[in-house]
Amino acid sequence: MFINVLGPMELTVGDAAVPIGGVRQRTVLATLVMQANRVVSTDLLVDTVWGDAPPPTARNQVHAAISMVRRTLARHDQRTILRTQSPGYLLDLTADHIDAVRFARLAAEGRALAVAGRHAQAAGQLRAALALWRGPALAGLAGGALTEAAARLDEQRLTVLAERIRLDRHLGRHHELVGELQELTRRYPLRENLHGELMLALSRSGRQAEALEAYRRARSVLVEELGLEPGAELRRIEQNILRVQHALPPRQLPADLPDFAGRATDIAQGTRLLTAETDGVPILALTGLPGAGKTALAVRVAHRVSANFPDGQLYASLRGEQGQAVTAEVSEHFLRALGVPPGAIPDDPQRRTAVYRSRLAGRRILVLLDDVTQESQLTDLLPGSAGCAVVVTSRARLGLLPARHVEVGPLTADEALAMLSRIIGAERVRSQPTAAHSLVALSGQMPLAVRIIGARLAIHRHWPLSRMVRRLSEEGRRLDELEHGGVSIRAGLALSYRRLPVIARRLLRRLALVELPDVTVPLCAALLDVGPDEAEEAAERLTEAGLIEAYLAPDGLARYLLHDLTRVFAGERLRAEEEPGERDAALRRAVDITVARRG
């Protein structure tokens, strides 16, 4: 049994929430939880429920509420944890069964790791602590000691949040922090430390002008609301930004992931390409399935070679449906990072590109362009002279780009196990080897899937690995389980799926009907009920989108492979978008052609 107070209070047994009762029972139980393993007097419970105006029957009503709570606990074999003990009651509950206690422990572990200089692990531990929160502490409950306890918990959350932000900043995750800090400063406008972190994140992302504007907004709020000028620390940050505004080279690379595993050959090849002496601009293009870890590999390679580009590193994600609009936004971002004042950035795309390449000329700068959706996005973002280098990631192969292409596929089983060990701890994996191997298999050895599984297990430290295996083994809910913190396997696949032409989407769906290791063009034609040329075109569009893999078999025929998780997604779309009759007819055609060819 677990009692959660970091948000609306809830009582859970296994995965199920247990109804607690009305506000009075919830208030009484919450007060006992906040004083777990200590005697709580009846007087304190009365004061918490009614304040200064209790009714004459208050003590009897508290006893009645206690009885109702006991009945709830008894239904789950937990009646004995709530005992009567003069002058009141005692809730005998294991500390780790209260989310607030787990939060405090994880936060303390994170701080210890930070003191030891293990900043990436410390940030991860604090992030795990913050992930326990579901809203304001004890939301919907109030009164006396309970209100004070909720306020203390909310303050502790903000303290841990600030500590995690400082660690992420130390790890170079400036660009990732900006959006979060902009939201936090809107929500907590009087917290100077958050304004300072926003200014630092903007400045170290090459956005000095925006950092100074953030200071001006903070000062305005403080003067208007409190009649006070910003404190010494905020003024010091402003002065430092002014002093180095034109001297800092951009350092925009995302942080290298501490749980990265494998890819040794790809890293070595990428490093050699980007650091080799050449007359042109070396371009490394990483393509592959959604969730294969293209971005993580690109970032790892970029950090490896960053010393060879002392004039800076530029980073941008071009993710989005409106390719050219995103490109224009990125080029403006890059020019600001390179010291061009906002008023001097041309509106005309050609003139803007000329200014951009002029700023790069004669300098050694690495440009990382993540999640490119179409080659036209790159035209205005590629450097024009030697000395610079480019790393590109894309789900689709960029055929026109003069680049060294590396296809990024699933990890090996050993690499996936190593990655899982780094996330949840090697001892936990070693102690449950069968379940760990099953998890890796169910993830399809895709890095994103392994990371999601690891993140969920890191939060639910009390779960045996077999519990996650059971949840993933149900194919119908596997993609539901592979989602955490707003990141999901399904979302990545869906984005690529939506961009496909109609016939390619139909082929992907119907490939889920065929449980074969690979398929040929004639089988694709049978599934679609079209000619071989049309079927091959559809299959090639899936290959270009990174949703299936193609290879030339020894018999000289092209064959296509469908990854396990893509097959699960395809099956979902098949059931959602096609009638049973259409599915049955496609399957019959596929069986007929398979039997005929074997005969």
Short mmCIF file of C-alpha atoms in Angstrom, two decimals, residues 29-300:
data_model
loop_
_atom_site.label_atom_id
_atom_site.label_comp_id
_atom_site.label_asym_id
_atom_site.label_seq_id
_atom_site.Cartn_x
_atom_site.Cartn_y
_atom_site.Cartn_z
CA LEU A 29 -5.72 10.50 7.12
CA ALA A 30 -3.51 13.20 5.55
CA THR A 31 -2.70 14.60 9.02
CA LEU A 32 -1.72 11.10 10.21
CA VAL A 33 0.39 10.55 7.10
CA MET A 34 2.29 13.81 7.61
CA GLN A 35 3.03 12.62 11.18
CA ALA A 36 3.57 8.95 10.21
CA ASN A 37 4.94 6.72 12.99
CA ARG A 38 4.23 9.43 15.57
CA VAL A 39 1.23 9.78 17.86
CA VAL A 40 -1.20 12.46 16.64
CA SER A 41 -3.49 13.78 19.36
CA THR A 42 -7.23 13.94 18.89
CA ASP A 43 -7.01 17.65 19.71
CA LEU A 44 -4.67 18.23 16.77
CA LEU A 45 -7.02 16.35 14.44
CA VAL A 46 -9.95 18.45 15.67
CA ASP A 47 -7.96 21.65 15.14
CA THR A 48 -6.94 20.58 11.63
CA VAL A 49 -10.49 19.74 10.57
CA TRP A 50 -12.40 22.66 12.18
CA GLY A 51 -9.84 25.27 13.26
CA ASP A 52 -10.98 27.64 15.99
CA ALA A 53 -14.68 26.73 15.75
CA PRO A 54 -15.13 22.99 16.35
CA PRO A 55 -18.66 21.69 16.98
CA PRO A 56 -19.46 20.06 20.35
CA THR A 57 -19.39 16.66 18.64
CA ALA A 58 -15.96 17.22 17.05
CA ARG A 59 -14.15 14.47 18.97
CA ASN A 60 -16.89 11.96 18.20
CA GLN A 61 -16.77 12.92 14.53
CA VAL A 62 -12.99 12.41 14.50
CA HIS A 63 -13.51 8.94 16.03
CA ALA A 64 -16.09 8.20 13.32
CA ALA A 65 -13.69 9.34 10.59
CA ILE A 66 -10.97 7.12 12.07
CA SER A 67 -13.37 4.15 12.03
CA MET A 68 -14.15 4.76 8.35
CA VAL A 69 -10.46 4.98 7.49
CA ARG A 70 -9.87 1.73 9.37
CA ARG A 71 -12.61 0.00 7.39
CA THR A 72 -10.98 1.18 4.17
CA LEU A 73 -7.60 -0.16 5.33
CA ALA A 74 -9.16 -3.43 6.52
CA ARG A 75 -10.52 -4.13 3.05
CA HIS A 76 -6.89 -4.31 1.93
CA ASP A 77 -5.50 -6.19 4.96
CA GLN A 78 -3.97 -3.02 6.40
CA ARG A 79 -6.23 -2.38 9.43
CA THR A 80 -3.39 -2.88 11.94
CA ILE A 81 -1.31 0.04 10.63
CA LEU A 82 -3.69 2.54 12.28
CA ARG A 83 -3.63 2.15 16.07
CA THR A 84 -5.25 3.98 18.95
CA GLN A 85 -2.56 5.29 21.28
CA SER A 86 -3.10 7.93 23.93
CA PRO A 87 -3.68 10.82 23.47
CA GLY A 88 -4.79 9.98 19.91
CA TYR A 89 -3.74 7.75 17.03
CA LEU A 90 -0.60 6.43 15.35
CA LEU A 91 -0.22 5.49 11.68
CA ASP A 92 2.47 2.79 11.50
CA LEU A 93 3.63 3.03 7.91
CA THR A 94 6.92 2.09 6.27
CA ALA A 95 8.64 5.32 5.28
CA ASP A 96 9.19 4.34 1.63
CA HIS A 97 5.43 3.85 1.21
CA ILE A 98 4.88 7.61 1.38
CA ASP A 99 5.82 9.52 -1.76
CA ALA A 100 6.92 12.57 0.25
CA VAL A 101 9.48 10.41 2.06
CA ARG A 102 10.69 8.90 -1.21
CA PHE A 103 10.99 12.44 -2.60
CA ALA A 104 13.16 13.53 0.34
CA ARG A 105 15.37 10.43 0.03
CA LEU A 106 15.91 10.84 -3.71
CA ALA A 107 16.67 14.55 -3.23
CA ALA A 108 19.23 13.76 -0.52
CA GLU A 109 20.87 11.14 -2.75
CA GLY A 110 21.01 13.67 -5.59
CA ARG A 111 22.67 16.25 -3.37
CA ALA A 112 25.24 13.69 -2.21
CA LEU A 113 26.05 12.83 -5.82
CA ALA A 114 26.45 16.53 -6.63
CA VAL A 115 28.88 16.98 -3.72
CA ALA A 116 30.85 14.01 -5.07
CA GLY A 117 31.10 15.72 -8.47
CA ARG A 118 28.80 13.23 -10.24
CA HIS A 119 26.63 15.94 -11.70
CA ALA A 120 24.85 14.00 -14.45
CA GLN A 121 23.76 11.30 -12.01
CA ALA A 122 22.81 13.94 -9.46
CA ALA A 123 20.58 15.72 -11.98
CA GLY A 124 18.96 12.40 -12.88
CA GLN A 125 18.26 11.62 -9.24
CA LEU A 126 16.70 15.04 -8.63
CA ARG A 127 14.67 14.62 -11.79
CA ALA A 128 13.38 11.29 -10.48
CA ALA A 129 12.44 12.98 -7.20
CA LEU A 130 10.52 15.73 -9.00
CA ALA A 131 8.73 13.18 -11.19
CA LEU A 132 6.87 11.97 -8.10
CA TRP A 133 4.88 15.21 -7.99
CA ARG A 134 1.39 15.29 -9.52
CA GLY A 135 0.39 18.84 -8.50
CA PRO A 136 0.49 21.06 -5.39
CA ALA A 137 1.01 19.05 -2.20
CA LEU A 138 -2.23 17.81 -0.60
CA ALA A 139 -4.24 19.67 -3.21
CA GLY A 140 -7.82 20.21 -2.09
CA LEU A 141 -7.07 19.77 1.63
CA ALA A 142 -6.38 22.50 4.16
CA GLY A 143 -6.39 23.34 7.83
CA GLY A 144 -3.88 24.11 10.58
CA ALA A 145 -0.84 21.85 10.56
CA LEU A 146 -1.88 20.36 7.22
CA THR A 147 -1.70 23.72 5.45
CA GLU A 148 1.74 24.34 6.96
CA ALA A 149 2.96 20.87 5.93
CA ALA A 150 1.73 21.36 2.36
CA ALA A 151 3.48 24.73 2.15
CA ARG A 152 6.75 23.16 3.40
CA LEU A 153 6.50 20.39 0.79
CA ASP A 154 5.81 22.84 -2.03
CA GLU A 155 8.81 24.94 -0.94
CA GLN A 156 11.01 21.82 -0.86
CA ARG A 157 9.89 21.00 -4.40
CA LEU A 158 10.90 24.46 -5.65
CA THR A 159 14.26 24.13 -3.87
CA VAL A 160 14.97 20.77 -5.49
CA LEU A 161 13.78 22.12 -8.84
CA ALA A 162 16.26 25.01 -8.59
CA GLU A 163 19.06 22.59 -7.65
CA ARG A 164 18.25 20.38 -10.65
CA ILE A 165 18.23 23.41 -12.96
CA ARG A 166 21.66 24.49 -11.66
CA LEU A 167 23.03 21.00 -12.31
CA ASP A 168 21.57 20.92 -15.83
CA ARG A 169 23.15 24.31 -16.48
CA HIS A 170 26.48 23.01 -15.21
CA LEU A 171 26.12 20.08 -17.64
CA GLY A 172 25.66 22.46 -20.58
CA ARG A 173 21.94 21.89 -21.10
CA HIS A 174 21.28 25.62 -21.51
CA HIS A 175 19.04 25.47 -24.56
CA GLU A 176 16.88 22.75 -22.94
CA LEU A 177 16.27 24.92 -19.88
CA VAL A 178 15.06 28.08 -21.58
CA GLY A 179 11.44 27.09 -22.19
CA GLU A 180 11.07 25.53 -18.74
CA LEU A 181 12.52 28.62 -17.04
CA GLN A 182 10.35 30.99 -19.03
CA GLU A 183 7.30 29.13 -17.73
CA LEU A 184 8.65 29.02 -14.16
CA THR A 185 9.37 32.75 -14.05
CA ARG A 186 5.81 33.41 -15.21
CA ARG A 187 4.46 31.13 -12.49
CA TYR A 188 6.78 32.41 -9.72
CA PRO A 189 7.55 36.01 -10.78
CA LEU A 190 9.05 37.06 -7.41
CA ARG A 191 11.72 34.32 -7.24
CA GLU A 192 14.94 36.03 -8.25
CA ASN A 193 16.89 32.77 -8.46
CA LEU A 194 14.66 31.56 -11.31
CA HIS A 195 15.06 34.84 -13.18
CA GLY A 196 18.82 34.49 -12.77
CA GLU A 197 18.81 30.95 -14.12
CA LEU A 198 16.77 32.07 -17.13
CA MET A 199 19.25 34.86 -17.85
CA LEU A 200 22.18 32.41 -17.64
CA ALA A 201 20.44 29.81 -19.83
CA LEU A 202 19.69 32.42 -22.50
CA SER A 203 23.16 33.92 -22.34
CA ARG A 204 24.94 30.59 -22.61
CA SER A 205 22.71 29.63 -25.52
CA GLY A 206 24.12 32.64 -27.37
CA ARG A 207 21.01 34.77 -26.74
CA GLN A 208 22.55 37.66 -24.80
CA ALA A 209 20.04 40.25 -25.93
CA GLU A 210 17.16 38.09 -24.71
CA ALA A 211 19.00 37.47 -21.44
CA LEU A 212 19.24 41.22 -20.82
CA GLU A 213 15.56 41.63 -21.71
CA ALA A 214 14.76 38.91 -19.15
CA TYR A 215 16.60 41.01 -16.53
CA ARG A 216 14.58 44.07 -17.44
CA ARG A 217 11.33 42.13 -17.08
CA ALA A 218 12.42 40.74 -13.71
CA ARG A 219 13.37 44.19 -12.43
CA SER A 220 10.02 45.62 -13.54
CA VAL A 221 8.09 42.93 -11.66
CA LEU A 222 10.14 43.32 -8.48
CA VAL A 223 9.82 47.09 -8.46
CA GLU A 224 6.09 47.06 -9.18
CA GLU A 225 5.17 44.25 -6.80
CA LEU A 226 7.59 44.78 -3.91
CA GLY A 227 9.03 48.24 -4.43
CA LEU A 228 12.51 46.68 -4.42
CA GLU A 229 15.41 46.67 -6.85
CA PRO A 230 16.84 43.24 -7.86
CA GLY A 231 19.27 41.71 -5.39
CA ALA A 232 23.05 41.64 -5.72
CA GLU A 233 23.18 38.23 -7.42
CA LEU A 234 20.76 39.17 -10.18
CA ARG A 235 22.62 42.44 -10.80
CA ARG A 236 25.92 40.54 -10.94
CA ILE A 237 24.55 38.18 -13.60
CA GLU A 238 23.38 41.17 -15.64
CA GLN A 239 26.81 42.82 -15.44
CA ASN A 240 28.57 39.61 -16.49
CA ILE A 241 26.30 39.27 -19.50
CA LEU A 242 26.99 42.88 -20.50
CA ARG A 243 30.71 42.37 -20.07
CA VAL A 244 30.98 39.25 -22.21
CA GLN A 245 28.10 39.93 -24.57
CA HIS A 246 30.31 40.08 -27.64
CA ALA A 247 33.10 37.77 -26.47
CA LEU A 248 31.45 34.41 -25.86
CA PRO A 249 31.58 31.87 -28.68
CA PRO A 250 28.32 29.91 -28.88
CA ARG A 251 28.32 26.64 -26.96
CA GLN A 252 24.91 25.22 -27.81
CA LEU A 253 25.42 21.46 -27.84
CA PRO A 254 22.93 19.48 -25.75
CA ALA A 255 24.41 17.57 -22.83
CA ASP A 256 25.95 14.19 -23.59
CA LEU A 257 23.81 11.41 -22.10
CA PRO A 258 25.49 9.55 -19.20
CA ASP A 259 23.56 6.35 -20.01
CA PHE A 260 24.75 6.24 -23.65
CA ALA A 261 25.86 2.75 -24.68
CA GLY A 262 27.41 1.14 -27.77
CA ARG A 263 27.89 2.69 -31.25
CA ALA A 264 31.69 2.57 -30.93
CA THR A 265 32.22 2.06 -34.68
CA ASP A 266 29.82 4.85 -35.67
CA ILE A 267 31.45 7.25 -33.18
CA ALA A 268 34.90 6.49 -34.53
CA GLN A 269 33.79 6.97 -38.15
CA GLY A 270 32.03 10.23 -37.37
CA THR A 271 34.99 11.57 -35.43
CA ARG A 272 37.39 10.81 -38.28
CA LEU A 273 35.12 12.42 -40.88
CA LEU A 274 34.55 15.65 -38.95
CA THR A 275 38.17 16.19 -37.93
CA ALA A 276 39.86 15.24 -41.22
CA GLU A 277 41.59 17.99 -43.21
CA THR A 278 39.46 18.72 -46.28
CA ASP A 279 38.84 21.47 -48.81
CA GLY A 280 35.07 21.29 -48.35
CA VAL A 281 32.64 21.18 -45.43
CA PRO A 282 32.43 17.66 -43.97
CA ILE A 283 28.84 16.58 -43.33
CA LEU A 284 27.84 13.57 -41.24
CA ALA A 285 24.21 12.47 -41.80
CA LEU A 286 22.67 10.04 -39.29
CA THR A 287 19.42 8.43 -40.43
CA GLY A 288 17.24 5.64 -39.15
CA LEU A 289 14.08 4.52 -37.41
CA PRO A 290 12.30 6.81 -34.92
CA GLY A 291 13.69 6.09 -31.46
CA ALA A 292 16.96 4.59 -32.74
CA GLY A 293 19.05 7.16 -30.88
CA LYS A 294 20.17 9.33 -33.79
CA THR A 295 20.21 12.52 -31.70
CA ALA A 296 22.08 10.88 -28.82
CA LEU A 297 24.72 9.57 -31.24
CA ALA A 298 25.03 12.95 -32.96
CA VAL A 299 25.51 14.70 -29.62
CA ARG A 300 28.09 12.13 -28.48
#
